[in-house]
mmCIF file of N, CA and C in Angstrom:
data_model
loop_
_atom_site.group_PDB
_atom_site.id
_atom_site.type_symbol
_atom_site.label_atom_id
_atom_site.label_comp_id
_atom_site.label_asym_id
_atom_site.label_seq_id
_atom_site.Cartn_x
_atom_site.Cartn_y
_atom_site.Cartn_z
ATOM 1 N N UNK A 127 0.763 -1.185 0.000
ATOM 2 C CA UNK A 127 -0.101 -0.168 -0.186
ATOM 3 C C UNK A 127 0.909 1.226 -0.071
ATOM 4 N N UNK A 128 0.390 2.369 -0.696
ATOM 5 C CA UNK A 128 1.321 3.222 -0.946
ATOM 6 C C UNK A 128 1.067 4.335 0.291
ATOM 7 N N UNK A 129 2.188 4.853 0.702
ATOM 8 C CA UNK A 129 1.939 5.736 1.946
ATOM 9 C C UNK A 129 1.213 7.143 1.736
ATOM 10 N N UNK A 130 0.669 7.366 2.759
ATOM 11 C CA UNK A 130 -0.311 8.639 2.403
ATOM 12 C C UNK A 130 0.699 9.931 2.460
ATOM 13 N N UNK A 131 0.496 10.739 1.793
ATOM 14 C CA UNK A 131 1.440 11.974 1.532
ATOM 15 C C UNK A 131 0.623 13.103 2.524
ATOM 16 N N UNK A 132 1.110 13.479 3.638
ATOM 17 C CA UNK A 132 0.810 14.509 4.328
ATOM 18 C C UNK A 132 1.435 15.850 4.023
ATOM 19 N N UNK A 133 0.778 17.038 3.857
ATOM 20 C CA UNK A 133 1.470 18.207 3.648
ATOM 21 C C UNK A 133 1.187 19.037 4.806
ATOM 22 N N UNK A 134 2.290 19.711 5.441
ATOM 23 C CA UNK A 134 2.101 20.540 6.513
ATOM 24 C C UNK A 134 2.370 22.054 6.129
ATOM 25 N N UNK A 135 1.583 22.954 6.123
ATOM 26 C CA UNK A 135 2.023 24.362 5.799
ATOM 27 C C UNK A 135 2.257 24.916 7.028
ATOM 28 N N UNK A 136 3.517 25.435 7.128
ATOM 29 C CA UNK A 136 3.939 26.013 8.389
ATOM 30 C C UNK A 136 4.849 25.262 9.344
ATOM 31 N N UNK A 137 5.991 25.567 9.402
ATOM 32 C CA UNK A 137 6.971 24.649 10.134
ATOM 33 C C UNK A 137 7.482 25.425 11.647
ATOM 34 N N UNK A 138 6.240 26.000 12.261
ATOM 35 C CA UNK A 138 6.289 26.538 13.715
ATOM 36 C C UNK A 138 6.152 25.577 14.752
ATOM 37 N N UNK A 139 5.827 25.912 15.825
ATOM 38 C CA UNK A 139 5.711 24.914 16.876
ATOM 39 C C UNK A 139 4.612 23.868 16.418
ATOM 40 N N UNK A 140 3.367 24.250 16.069
ATOM 41 C CA UNK A 140 2.426 23.233 15.787
ATOM 42 C C UNK A 140 2.836 22.621 14.526
ATOM 43 N N UNK A 141 3.266 23.098 13.338
ATOM 44 C CA UNK A 141 3.708 22.100 12.318
ATOM 45 C C UNK A 141 4.817 21.104 12.538
ATOM 46 N N UNK A 142 5.897 21.658 13.361
ATOM 47 C CA UNK A 142 6.979 20.867 13.464
ATOM 48 C C UNK A 142 6.417 19.612 14.618
ATOM 49 N N UNK A 143 5.867 20.004 15.644
ATOM 50 C CA UNK A 143 5.335 19.056 16.580
ATOM 51 C C UNK A 143 4.382 17.972 15.925
ATOM 52 N N UNK A 144 3.501 18.236 14.963
ATOM 53 C CA UNK A 144 2.668 17.415 14.192
ATOM 54 C C UNK A 144 3.645 16.656 13.278
ATOM 55 N N UNK A 145 4.715 17.069 12.568
ATOM 56 C CA UNK A 145 5.554 16.413 11.654
ATOM 57 C C UNK A 145 6.147 15.264 12.527
ATOM 58 N N UNK A 146 6.803 15.741 13.817
ATOM 59 C CA UNK A 146 7.640 14.783 14.493
ATOM 60 C C UNK A 146 6.744 13.565 14.886
ATOM 61 N N UNK A 147 5.522 13.805 15.274
ATOM 62 C CA UNK A 147 4.577 12.698 15.736
ATOM 63 C C UNK A 147 4.188 11.785 14.724
ATOM 64 N N UNK A 148 4.129 12.369 13.361
ATOM 65 C CA UNK A 148 3.962 11.682 12.263
ATOM 66 C C UNK A 148 5.202 10.673 11.788
ATOM 67 N N UNK A 149 6.258 11.374 12.357
ATOM 68 C CA UNK A 149 7.440 10.511 11.639
ATOM 69 C C UNK A 149 7.327 9.068 12.262
ATOM 70 N N UNK A 150 6.644 8.903 13.389
ATOM 71 C CA UNK A 150 6.539 7.237 14.083
ATOM 72 C C UNK A 150 5.707 6.337 13.045
ATOM 73 N N UNK A 151 4.958 6.933 12.178
ATOM 74 C CA UNK A 151 4.111 6.224 11.271
ATOM 75 C C UNK A 151 4.860 5.951 9.870
ATOM 76 N N UNK A 152 6.384 5.907 9.989
ATOM 77 C CA UNK A 152 6.985 5.473 8.899
ATOM 78 C C UNK A 152 6.542 4.339 8.021
ATOM 79 N N UNK A 153 6.652 4.312 6.866
ATOM 80 C CA UNK A 153 6.032 3.374 6.161
ATOM 81 C C UNK A 153 4.452 3.546 5.648
ATOM 82 N N UNK A 154 3.885 4.138 6.542
ATOM 83 C CA UNK A 154 2.438 4.610 6.380
ATOM 84 C C UNK A 154 2.176 5.925 5.902
ATOM 85 N N UNK A 155 3.036 6.742 6.244
ATOM 86 C CA UNK A 155 2.698 8.264 5.603
ATOM 87 C C UNK A 155 4.273 8.741 5.294
ATOM 88 N N UNK A 156 4.101 9.743 4.473
ATOM 89 C CA UNK A 156 5.178 10.606 3.932
ATOM 90 C C UNK A 156 4.931 11.821 4.277
ATOM 91 N N UNK A 157 5.438 12.613 4.926
ATOM 92 C CA UNK A 157 5.330 14.235 5.574
ATOM 93 C C UNK A 157 6.028 15.053 4.665
ATOM 94 N N UNK A 158 5.700 16.123 4.306
ATOM 95 C CA UNK A 158 6.431 17.297 3.720
ATOM 96 C C UNK A 158 5.824 18.505 4.474
ATOM 97 N N UNK A 159 6.988 19.273 4.833
ATOM 98 C CA UNK A 159 6.698 20.536 5.705
ATOM 99 C C UNK A 159 6.951 21.643 4.672
ATOM 100 N N UNK A 160 6.196 22.596 4.666
ATOM 101 C CA UNK A 160 6.426 23.690 3.535
ATOM 102 C C UNK A 160 6.397 24.869 4.498
ATOM 103 N N UNK A 161 7.598 25.526 4.687
ATOM 104 C CA UNK A 161 7.756 26.833 5.307
ATOM 105 C C UNK A 161 8.562 28.115 4.592
ATOM 106 N N UNK A 162 8.212 29.270 4.911
ATOM 107 C CA UNK A 162 9.002 30.458 3.954
ATOM 108 C C UNK A 162 10.332 30.320 4.236
ATOM 109 N N UNK A 163 10.739 29.859 5.613
ATOM 110 C CA UNK A 163 12.244 29.795 6.033
ATOM 111 C C UNK A 163 12.525 28.360 6.025
ATOM 112 N N UNK A 164 14.053 27.963 6.288
ATOM 113 C CA UNK A 164 14.594 26.569 6.336
ATOM 114 C C UNK A 164 14.652 26.322 7.775
ATOM 115 N N UNK A 165 14.177 27.171 8.797
ATOM 116 C CA UNK A 165 14.431 26.783 10.262
ATOM 117 C C UNK A 165 13.206 27.019 10.948
ATOM 118 N N UNK A 166 13.158 26.391 12.097
ATOM 119 C CA UNK A 166 11.999 26.433 13.095
ATOM 120 C C UNK A 166 12.441 27.524 14.252
ATOM 121 N N UNK A 167 11.587 28.426 14.448
ATOM 122 C CA UNK A 167 12.253 29.637 15.145
ATOM 123 C C UNK A 167 11.352 29.545 16.673
ATOM 124 N N UNK A 168 12.417 29.545 17.719
ATOM 125 C CA UNK A 168 11.700 29.652 19.155
ATOM 126 C C UNK A 168 11.197 31.210 19.335
ATOM 127 N N UNK A 169 10.114 31.352 19.076
ATOM 128 C CA UNK A 169 9.810 32.933 19.082
ATOM 129 C C UNK A 169 9.664 33.523 20.450
ATOM 130 N N UNK A 170 9.521 32.943 21.473
ATOM 131 C CA UNK A 170 9.571 33.245 22.769
ATOM 132 C C UNK A 170 10.793 34.203 23.038
ATOM 133 N N UNK A 171 11.894 33.714 22.308
ATOM 134 C CA UNK A 171 13.252 34.522 22.738
ATOM 135 C C UNK A 171 13.591 35.495 21.605
ATOM 136 N N UNK A 172 12.513 35.905 20.759
ATOM 137 C CA UNK A 172 12.988 36.831 19.793
ATOM 138 C C UNK A 172 13.449 38.265 20.563
ATOM 139 N N UNK A 173 12.804 38.351 21.522
ATOM 140 C CA UNK A 173 12.902 39.988 22.408
ATOM 141 C C UNK A 173 14.467 39.832 22.653
ATOM 142 N N UNK A 174 15.185 38.724 22.942
ATOM 143 C CA UNK A 174 16.723 38.526 23.305
ATOM 144 C C UNK A 174 17.345 38.824 22.101
ATOM 145 N N UNK A 175 17.010 38.376 20.892
ATOM 146 C CA UNK A 175 17.683 38.938 19.822
ATOM 147 C C UNK A 175 17.770 40.294 19.513
ATOM 148 N N UNK A 176 16.515 40.834 19.648
ATOM 149 C CA UNK A 176 16.186 42.209 19.289
ATOM 150 C C UNK A 176 17.053 43.086 20.039
ATOM 151 N N UNK A 177 17.482 42.682 21.515
ATOM 152 C CA UNK A 177 18.071 43.618 22.549
ATOM 153 C C UNK A 177 19.636 43.109 22.283
ATOM 154 N N UNK A 178 19.871 42.093 21.485
ATOM 155 C CA UNK A 178 21.520 41.997 21.596
ATOM 156 C C UNK A 178 21.831 40.769 22.418
ATOM 157 N N UNK A 179 21.037 40.223 23.211
ATOM 158 C CA UNK A 179 21.551 39.281 24.104
ATOM 159 C C UNK A 179 21.764 37.787 23.559
ATOM 160 N N UNK A 180 21.218 37.510 22.454
ATOM 161 C CA UNK A 180 21.247 36.309 21.635
ATOM 162 C C UNK A 180 21.412 36.553 20.330
ATOM 163 N N UNK A 181 22.007 35.496 19.658
ATOM 164 C CA UNK A 181 22.432 35.713 18.440
ATOM 165 C C UNK A 181 21.327 34.873 17.701
ATOM 166 N N UNK A 182 20.764 35.093 16.314
ATOM 167 C CA UNK A 182 19.739 34.602 15.861
ATOM 168 C C UNK A 182 20.042 33.084 15.770
ATOM 169 N N UNK A 183 21.127 32.728 15.548
ATOM 170 C CA UNK A 183 21.596 31.293 15.363
ATOM 171 C C UNK A 183 21.328 30.323 16.671
ATOM 172 N N UNK A 184 21.167 31.035 17.761
ATOM 173 C CA UNK A 184 20.656 30.436 19.081
ATOM 174 C C UNK A 184 19.373 30.104 19.175
ATOM 175 N N UNK A 185 18.321 30.751 18.249
ATOM 176 C CA UNK A 185 16.967 30.503 18.631
ATOM 177 C C UNK A 185 16.269 29.839 17.070
ATOM 178 N N UNK A 186 17.239 29.864 15.997
ATOM 179 C CA UNK A 186 16.718 29.329 14.840
ATOM 180 C C UNK A 186 17.432 28.192 14.459
ATOM 181 N N UNK A 187 16.498 26.934 14.520
ATOM 182 C CA UNK A 187 17.103 25.588 14.289
ATOM 183 C C UNK A 187 16.728 25.140 12.992
ATOM 184 N N UNK A 188 17.689 24.752 12.114
ATOM 185 C CA UNK A 188 17.315 24.322 10.757
ATOM 186 C C UNK A 188 16.539 23.046 10.879
ATOM 187 N N UNK A 189 15.660 22.879 10.054
ATOM 188 C CA UNK A 189 14.740 21.700 9.821
ATOM 189 C C UNK A 189 15.433 20.457 9.723
ATOM 190 N N UNK A 190 16.528 20.735 9.038
ATOM 191 C CA UNK A 190 17.330 19.346 8.715
ATOM 192 C C UNK A 190 17.955 18.629 10.021
ATOM 193 N N UNK A 191 18.226 19.599 11.120
ATOM 194 C CA UNK A 191 18.601 19.054 12.460
ATOM 195 C C UNK A 191 17.495 18.338 13.155
ATOM 196 N N UNK A 192 16.247 18.410 12.713
ATOM 197 C CA UNK A 192 15.168 17.638 13.214
ATOM 198 C C UNK A 192 14.731 16.252 12.353
ATOM 199 N N UNK A 193 15.312 16.352 11.134
ATOM 200 C CA UNK A 193 14.838 15.342 10.157
ATOM 201 C C UNK A 193 16.165 14.343 10.102
ATOM 202 N N UNK A 194 16.099 13.076 10.531
ATOM 203 C CA UNK A 194 17.177 12.167 10.397
ATOM 204 C C UNK A 194 17.335 11.763 9.073
ATOM 205 N N UNK A 195 18.441 11.241 8.656
ATOM 206 C CA UNK A 195 18.534 10.579 7.189
ATOM 207 C C UNK A 195 17.526 9.275 7.154
ATOM 208 N N UNK A 196 16.992 9.023 5.936
ATOM 209 C CA UNK A 196 16.255 7.838 5.676
ATOM 210 C C UNK A 196 14.876 8.067 6.501
ATOM 211 N N UNK A 197 14.470 9.015 6.625
ATOM 212 C CA UNK A 197 13.100 9.246 7.405
ATOM 213 C C UNK A 197 11.977 9.775 6.442
ATOM 214 N N UNK A 198 10.739 9.674 6.968
ATOM 215 C CA UNK A 198 9.558 9.859 5.911
ATOM 216 C C UNK A 198 9.294 11.439 5.843
ATOM 217 N N UNK A 199 10.147 12.101 6.639
ATOM 218 C CA UNK A 199 9.847 13.769 6.538
ATOM 219 C C UNK A 199 10.884 14.472 5.612
ATOM 220 N N UNK A 200 10.334 15.439 4.978
ATOM 221 C CA UNK A 200 11.164 16.417 4.118
ATOM 222 C C UNK A 200 10.568 17.848 4.586
ATOM 223 N N UNK A 201 11.610 18.772 4.431
ATOM 224 C CA UNK A 201 11.330 20.324 4.375
ATOM 225 C C UNK A 201 11.384 20.857 3.218
ATOM 226 N N UNK A 202 10.654 21.844 2.595
ATOM 227 C CA UNK A 202 11.097 22.482 1.612
ATOM 228 C C UNK A 202 10.356 23.956 1.902
ATOM 229 N N UNK A 203 11.361 24.888 1.276
ATOM 230 C CA UNK A 203 11.069 26.297 1.326
ATOM 231 C C UNK A 203 10.017 26.756 0.272
ATOM 232 N N UNK A 204 9.058 27.631 0.786
ATOM 233 C CA UNK A 204 7.909 27.706 0.111
ATOM 234 C C UNK A 204 6.763 28.418 0.869
ATOM 235 N N UNK A 205 5.992 29.136 -0.004
ATOM 236 C CA UNK A 205 4.790 29.506 0.634
ATOM 237 C C UNK A 205 3.588 29.215 -0.213
ATOM 238 N N UNK A 206 2.381 28.728 0.409
ATOM 239 C CA UNK A 206 1.227 28.588 -0.333
ATOM 240 C C UNK A 206 0.566 29.521 -0.976
ATOM 241 N N UNK A 207 0.362 29.571 -2.232
ATOM 242 C CA UNK A 207 -0.321 30.668 -2.907
ATOM 243 C C UNK A 207 -2.014 30.378 -3.079
ATOM 244 N N UNK A 208 -2.217 28.949 -3.153
ATOM 245 C CA UNK A 208 -3.741 28.576 -3.282
ATOM 246 C C UNK A 208 -3.771 27.014 -2.929
ATOM 247 N N UNK A 209 -4.872 26.744 -2.488
ATOM 248 C CA UNK A 209 -5.256 25.516 -1.980
ATOM 249 C C UNK A 209 -6.451 24.998 -2.928
ATOM 250 N N UNK A 210 -6.158 23.846 -3.736
ATOM 251 C CA UNK A 210 -7.204 23.235 -4.566
ATOM 252 C C UNK A 210 -7.648 22.149 -3.710
ATOM 253 N N UNK A 211 -9.041 22.297 -3.041
ATOM 254 C CA UNK A 211 -9.533 20.995 -2.247
ATOM 255 C C UNK A 211 -9.983 20.072 -3.123
ATOM 256 N N UNK A 212 -10.459 20.399 -4.437
ATOM 257 C CA UNK A 212 -11.085 19.312 -5.232
ATOM 258 C C UNK A 212 -9.974 18.411 -5.615
ATOM 259 N N UNK A 213 -8.858 18.912 -6.099
ATOM 260 C CA UNK A 213 -7.838 18.059 -6.557
ATOM 261 C C UNK A 213 -6.662 17.580 -5.542
ATOM 262 N N UNK A 214 -7.099 18.227 -4.285
ATOM 263 C CA UNK A 214 -6.252 17.964 -3.273
ATOM 264 C C UNK A 214 -4.504 18.287 -3.714
ATOM 265 N N UNK A 215 -4.507 19.780 -4.006
ATOM 266 C CA UNK A 215 -3.376 20.500 -4.485
ATOM 267 C C UNK A 215 -3.018 21.472 -3.619
ATOM 268 N N UNK A 216 -1.833 21.652 -3.276
ATOM 269 C CA UNK A 216 -1.261 23.091 -3.002
ATOM 270 C C UNK A 216 -0.612 23.677 -4.063
ATOM 271 N N UNK A 217 -0.906 24.805 -4.292
ATOM 272 C CA UNK A 217 -0.088 25.518 -5.360
ATOM 273 C C UNK A 217 0.888 26.507 -4.419
ATOM 274 N N UNK A 218 1.991 26.418 -4.934
ATOM 275 C CA UNK A 218 3.175 27.147 -4.170
ATOM 276 C C UNK A 218 3.586 28.538 -5.055
ATOM 277 N N UNK A 219 4.055 29.604 -4.309
ATOM 278 C CA UNK A 219 4.118 30.944 -4.911
ATOM 279 C C UNK A 219 5.390 30.935 -6.049
ATOM 280 N N UNK A 220 6.198 29.941 -5.882
ATOM 281 C CA UNK A 220 7.139 29.661 -7.092
ATOM 282 C C UNK A 220 6.580 28.821 -8.391
ATOM 283 N N UNK A 221 5.463 28.650 -8.324
ATOM 284 C CA UNK A 221 4.774 28.064 -9.476
ATOM 285 C C UNK A 221 4.601 26.674 -9.253
ATOM 286 N N UNK A 222 5.334 25.693 -8.347
ATOM 287 C CA UNK A 222 5.479 24.456 -8.371
ATOM 288 C C UNK A 222 4.256 24.126 -7.410
ATOM 289 N N UNK A 223 3.854 22.787 -7.434
ATOM 290 C CA UNK A 223 2.667 22.198 -6.508
ATOM 291 C C UNK A 223 2.804 21.083 -5.985
ATOM 292 N N UNK A 224 2.059 20.638 -4.796
ATOM 293 C CA UNK A 224 2.169 19.551 -4.257
ATOM 294 C C UNK A 224 0.661 18.946 -3.991
ATOM 295 N N UNK A 225 0.747 17.574 -4.419
ATOM 296 C CA UNK A 225 -0.379 16.978 -4.191
ATOM 297 C C UNK A 225 -0.487 16.436 -2.729
ATOM 298 N N UNK A 226 -1.550 16.123 -2.186
ATOM 299 C CA UNK A 226 -1.611 15.505 -0.693
ATOM 300 C C UNK A 226 -3.001 14.827 -0.631
ATOM 301 N N UNK A 227 -2.638 13.718 0.419
ATOM 302 C CA UNK A 227 -3.919 13.092 1.000
ATOM 303 C C UNK A 227 -4.517 13.928 2.153
ATOM 304 N N UNK A 228 -3.710 14.490 2.895
ATOM 305 C CA UNK A 228 -4.239 15.207 4.212
ATOM 306 C C UNK A 228 -3.251 16.232 4.137
ATOM 307 N N UNK A 229 -3.844 17.383 4.538
ATOM 308 C CA UNK A 229 -3.439 18.677 4.597
ATOM 309 C C UNK A 229 -3.521 19.507 6.141
ATOM 310 N N UNK A 230 -2.612 19.940 6.650
ATOM 311 C CA UNK A 230 -2.381 20.507 8.016
ATOM 312 C C UNK A 230 -2.002 21.819 7.436
ATOM 313 N N UNK A 231 -2.965 22.746 8.091
ATOM 314 C CA UNK A 231 -2.516 24.236 7.894
ATOM 315 C C UNK A 231 -2.109 24.854 9.270
ATOM 316 N N UNK A 232 -0.797 25.234 9.472
ATOM 317 C CA UNK A 232 -0.331 25.652 10.770
ATOM 318 C C UNK A 232 0.443 26.771 10.387
ATOM 319 N N UNK A 233 0.111 27.662 9.855
ATOM 320 C CA UNK A 233 0.778 29.181 9.244
ATOM 321 C C UNK A 233 1.045 30.101 10.386
ATOM 322 N N UNK A 234 0.367 30.048 11.475
ATOM 323 C CA UNK A 234 0.659 30.976 12.458
ATOM 324 C C UNK A 234 -0.365 32.390 12.167
ATOM 325 N N UNK A 235 0.391 33.333 12.857
ATOM 326 C CA UNK A 235 -0.564 34.644 12.971
ATOM 327 C C UNK A 235 0.376 35.773 12.455
ATOM 328 N N UNK A 236 -0.232 37.038 12.111
ATOM 329 C CA UNK A 236 0.675 38.155 11.960
ATOM 330 C C UNK A 236 -0.005 39.370 13.048
ATOM 331 N N UNK A 237 0.809 40.283 13.319
ATOM 332 C CA UNK A 237 0.514 41.225 14.353
ATOM 333 C C UNK A 237 -0.846 41.852 13.915
ATOM 334 N N UNK A 238 -1.606 42.286 14.807
ATOM 335 C CA UNK A 238 -2.907 43.108 14.765
ATOM 336 C C UNK A 238 -2.633 44.304 15.321
ATOM 337 N N UNK A 239 -3.199 45.270 14.675
ATOM 338 C CA UNK A 239 -3.334 46.524 14.852
ATOM 339 C C UNK A 239 -4.939 47.171 15.076
ATOM 340 N N UNK A 240 -5.669 46.256 15.455
ATOM 341 C CA UNK A 240 -7.161 46.537 15.712
ATOM 342 C C UNK A 240 -7.596 47.695 14.920
ATOM 343 N N UNK A 241 -7.494 47.544 13.717
ATOM 344 C CA UNK A 241 -8.219 48.346 12.740
ATOM 345 C C UNK A 241 -7.277 49.841 12.518
ATOM 346 N N UNK A 242 -6.179 49.806 13.103
ATOM 347 C CA UNK A 242 -5.312 51.058 12.872
ATOM 348 C C UNK A 242 -3.849 50.718 12.237
ATOM 349 N N UNK A 243 -3.888 50.530 10.895
ATOM 350 C CA UNK A 243 -2.834 50.265 10.208
ATOM 351 C C UNK A 243 -1.506 51.465 10.483
ATOM 352 N N UNK A 244 -2.117 52.480 10.631
ATOM 353 C CA UNK A 244 -1.071 53.631 10.859
ATOM 354 C C UNK A 244 -0.168 53.073 12.231
ATOM 355 N N UNK A 245 -0.596 52.344 13.155
ATOM 356 C CA UNK A 245 0.295 52.127 14.099
ATOM 357 C C UNK A 245 1.342 51.557 14.072
ATOM 358 N N UNK A 246 1.379 50.558 12.675
ATOM 359 C CA UNK A 246 2.317 49.684 12.568
ATOM 360 C C UNK A 246 3.795 50.458 12.430
ATOM 361 N N UNK A 247 3.755 51.539 11.944
ATOM 362 C CA UNK A 247 4.982 52.344 11.736
ATOM 363 C C UNK A 247 5.682 52.556 12.960
ATOM 364 N N UNK A 248 4.857 52.615 14.175
ATOM 365 C CA UNK A 248 5.480 53.107 15.401
ATOM 366 C C UNK A 248 5.429 51.827 16.280
ATOM 367 N N UNK A 249 4.854 50.826 16.204
ATOM 368 C CA UNK A 249 4.978 49.615 16.991
ATOM 369 C C UNK A 249 5.129 48.430 15.816
ATOM 370 N N UNK A 250 6.252 48.183 15.494
ATOM 371 C CA UNK A 250 6.668 46.836 14.663
ATOM 372 C C UNK A 250 6.260 45.748 15.309
ATOM 373 N N UNK A 251 6.006 44.659 14.558
ATOM 374 C CA UNK A 251 5.761 43.344 14.956
ATOM 375 C C UNK A 251 7.046 42.607 15.350
ATOM 376 N N UNK A 252 7.132 41.562 16.193
ATOM 377 C CA UNK A 252 8.128 40.836 16.512
ATOM 378 C C UNK A 252 7.704 39.571 16.239
ATOM 379 N N UNK A 253 7.728 38.902 15.192
ATOM 380 C CA UNK A 253 7.284 37.572 14.476
ATOM 381 C C UNK A 253 8.355 36.767 14.098
ATOM 382 N N UNK A 254 9.355 37.393 13.661
ATOM 383 C CA UNK A 254 10.463 36.613 12.792
ATOM 384 C C UNK A 254 11.800 37.120 13.031
ATOM 385 N N UNK A 255 12.876 36.676 12.496
ATOM 386 C CA UNK A 255 14.218 37.023 12.829
ATOM 387 C C UNK A 255 14.587 38.406 12.315
ATOM 388 N N UNK A 256 13.908 38.759 10.989
ATOM 389 C CA UNK A 256 13.994 40.047 10.196
ATOM 390 C C UNK A 256 13.194 41.122 11.278
ATOM 391 N N UNK A 257 12.178 40.807 11.716
ATOM 392 C CA UNK A 257 11.740 41.705 12.779
ATOM 393 C C UNK A 257 12.757 42.153 13.855
ATOM 394 N N UNK A 258 13.230 41.178 14.530
ATOM 395 C CA UNK A 258 14.139 41.242 15.523
ATOM 396 C C UNK A 258 15.456 42.000 15.184
ATOM 397 N N UNK A 259 15.943 41.534 13.990
ATOM 398 C CA UNK A 259 17.294 42.381 13.654
ATOM 399 C C UNK A 259 16.974 43.795 13.137
ATOM 400 N N UNK A 260 15.746 44.131 12.696
ATOM 401 C CA UNK A 260 15.586 45.583 12.525
ATOM 402 C C UNK A 260 15.273 46.273 13.866
ATOM 403 N N UNK A 261 14.737 45.822 14.847
ATOM 404 C CA UNK A 261 14.684 46.370 16.163
ATOM 405 C C UNK A 261 15.992 46.454 16.777
ATOM 406 N N UNK A 262 16.705 45.474 16.397
ATOM 407 C CA UNK A 262 18.231 45.539 17.171
ATOM 408 C C UNK A 262 18.929 46.530 16.524
ATOM 409 N N UNK A 263 18.956 46.550 15.302
ATOM 410 C CA UNK A 263 19.724 47.810 14.636
ATOM 411 C C UNK A 263 19.072 49.214 14.940
ATOM 412 N N UNK A 264 18.009 49.389 15.046
ATOM 413 C CA UNK A 264 17.376 50.650 15.751
ATOM 414 C C UNK A 264 17.820 50.851 17.140
ATOM 415 N N UNK A 265 17.870 49.862 17.946
ATOM 416 C CA UNK A 265 18.103 49.739 19.300
ATOM 417 C C UNK A 265 19.636 50.086 19.500
ATOM 418 N N UNK A 266 20.580 49.562 18.596
ATOM 419 C CA UNK A 266 21.969 49.786 18.879
ATOM 420 C C UNK A 266 22.370 51.363 18.167
ATOM 421 N N UNK A 267 21.572 51.463 17.062
ATOM 422 C CA UNK A 267 22.033 52.767 16.630
ATOM 423 C C UNK A 267 21.603 54.138 17.329
ATOM 424 N N UNK A 268 20.299 53.653 18.179
ATOM 425 C CA UNK A 268 19.816 54.892 19.131
ATOM 426 C C UNK A 268 20.896 54.697 20.066
ATOM 427 N N UNK A 269 21.369 53.918 20.674
ATOM 428 C CA UNK A 269 22.203 53.721 22.004
ATOM 429 C C UNK A 269 23.485 54.764 21.664
ATOM 430 N N UNK A 270 24.033 54.222 20.318
ATOM 431 C CA UNK A 270 25.184 55.030 19.682
ATOM 432 C C UNK A 270 25.132 56.375 19.878
ATOM 433 N N UNK A 271 24.019 56.931 19.411
ATOM 434 C CA UNK A 271 23.819 58.259 18.988
ATOM 435 C C UNK A 271 23.317 58.906 20.583
ATOM 436 N N UNK A 272 22.874 58.148 21.331
ATOM 437 C CA UNK A 272 22.681 58.711 22.792
ATOM 438 C C UNK A 272 24.088 58.856 23.655
ATOM 439 N N UNK A 273 25.008 58.017 23.227
ATOM 440 C CA UNK A 273 26.165 58.094 23.975
ATOM 441 C C UNK A 273 27.021 59.146 23.717
ATOM 442 N N UNK A 274 26.622 59.703 22.410
ATOM 443 C CA UNK A 274 27.521 60.991 21.891
ATOM 444 C C UNK A 274 27.014 62.289 22.562
ATOM 445 N N UNK A 275 25.892 62.234 23.126
ATOM 446 C CA UNK A 275 25.007 63.471 23.673
ATOM 447 C C UNK A 275 25.605 63.845 24.994
#
């Protein structure tokens, strides 16, 4: 019997946990994680990257470290553009597509500004490494400027 193909959109806490549990069903399922990055990010420590206490590589662990050789898991970089439920196909932004038997959507959230998009310029989100590094740069530059006064 052909193993079922399970596609997981999102490699955060939910997606990675599901994939690691499904790894135990080797031979019965094949799992593909699709994420915009090649790593799982421990978001609770992003603030420490933004203030310079930790480096990004201390909280971003490549998916490859979670996936042993000869395993039923694979991780690919990509983002879903469209899901066709009728044909059980996920179409990715790069033009490729993945067929699936089961689909888990674990894509997370984005910052909410409660109907005030103008707040975003003054209250940047802190959801990924780029956000943390942008805040870190602003913090360090502000500290340098303040030290000259």
